[in-house]
Each structure stands twice: as structure tokens, then as C-alpha cells.
Amino acid sequence: MTYDSPTDYTLQQRKQVDVVMDEPYKKIYETPKENARHLFSELMAHEPKDIVVEEEEIGIVVERIYQETGIDENGGIA
């Protein structure tokens, strides 16, 4: 999200939210989809100039699952 003027705003609700970037004119947060409504509710009170919502690419998610389970992409043990 971006702001028209510098802000030093700090999130009140930090549960399940990772701060990726915290600059005066730009803040980037990561949160699970089920927590997005609560995060947006808090952030909209500060009148951002712009908000961009991005979801992870499915390929990255699949790769992470394979790595976490120890199974390679062909179904074998990695």
C-alpha cells in the first residue's frame, strides 16, 4: 500500500501479519487470506493512496509443499 504523505503507522493487529517493507510512503504486509479482512479493516482507517492485493503463484505453493513433505515432483522420496 502507498500513501500520499509519509506515515510512521504501526499495525495494532500483528497476529498472522508479516511486515515485508516499512517505508514512510510504502508498506508491504503478508497475511493468510482468512486474515485479510481484519488487516484491511485496520489499514483503511489510515486512508492509503493505493492498495494492491497479490496472491502467491500456484507453482510456488506446489514447490513449497513438495519441499515440506519430502516428496519430489515425480512422487518419489526426495
JSON list of C-alpha atoms in Angstrom, two decimals, residues 1-11 21-29 42-43 45-49:
[
{"chain": "A", "resi": 1, "resn": "MET", "atom": "CA", "xyz": [0.00, 0.00, 0.00]},
{"chain": "A", "resi": 2, "resn": "THR", "atom": "CA", "xyz": [1.18, 3.52, -0.68]},
{"chain": "A", "resi": 3, "resn": "TYR", "atom": "CA", "xyz": [0.44, 6.83, 1.00]},
{"chain": "A", "resi": 4, "resn": "ASP", "atom": "CA", "xyz": [0.32, 10.43, -0.28]},
{"chain": "A", "resi": 5, "resn": "SER", "atom": "CA", "xyz": [2.34, 11.65, 2.68]},
{"chain": "A", "resi": 6, "resn": "PRO", "atom": "CA", "xyz": [4.87, 9.94, 4.95]},
{"chain": "A", "resi": 7, "resn": "THR", "atom": "CA", "xyz": [3.43, 7.79, 7.69]},
{"chain": "A", "resi": 8, "resn": "ASP", "atom": "CA", "xyz": [5.02, 6.06, 10.65]},
{"chain": "A", "resi": 9, "resn": "TYR", "atom": "CA", "xyz": [1.90, 3.99, 11.30]},
{"chain": "A", "resi": 10, "resn": "THR", "atom": "CA", "xyz": [2.47, 0.69, 13.11]},
{"chain": "A", "resi": 11, "resn": "LEU", "atom": "CA", "xyz": [-0.08, -2.11, 12.90]},
{"chain": "A", "resi": 21, "resn": "MET", "atom": "CA", "xyz": [8.50, -3.39, 3.81]},
{"chain": "A", "resi": 22, "resn": "ASP", "atom": "CA", "xyz": [8.04, -0.46, 6.14]},
{"chain": "A", "resi": 23, "resn": "GLU", "atom": "CA", "xyz": [8.98, 2.83, 4.49]},
{"chain": "A", "resi": 24, "resn": "PRO", "atom": "CA", "xyz": [7.40, 6.28, 5.01]},
{"chain": "A", "resi": 25, "resn": "TYR", "atom": "CA", "xyz": [5.40, 6.17, 1.74]},
{"chain": "A", "resi": 26, "resn": "LYS", "atom": "CA", "xyz": [5.05, 2.42, 1.24]},
{"chain": "A", "resi": 27, "resn": "LYS", "atom": "CA", "xyz": [4.14, -0.54, 3.44]},
{"chain": "A", "resi": 28, "resn": "ILE", "atom": "CA", "xyz": [4.01, -4.19, 2.36]},
{"chain": "A", "resi": 29, "resn": "TYR", "atom": "CA", "xyz": [2.33, -6.83, 4.52]},
{"chain": "A", "resi": 42, "resn": "GLU", "atom": "CA", "xyz": [-7.36, -1.62, 10.17]},
{"chain": "A", "resi": 43, "resn": "LEU", "atom": "CA", "xyz": [-5.42, -0.28, 7.18]},
{"chain": "A", "resi": 45, "resn": "ALA", "atom": "CA", "xyz": [-8.78, 3.72, 8.57]},
{"chain": "A", "resi": 46, "resn": "HIS", "atom": "CA", "xyz": [-5.46, 5.36, 7.56]},
{"chain": "A", "resi": 47, "resn": "GLU", "atom": "CA", "xyz": [-6.64, 6.34, 4.08]},
{"chain": "A", "resi": 48, "resn": "PRO", "atom": "CA", "xyz": [-3.96, 4.82, 1.86]},
{"chain": "A", "resi": 49, "resn": "LYS", "atom": "CA", "xyz": [-3.45, 6.20, -1.64]}
]
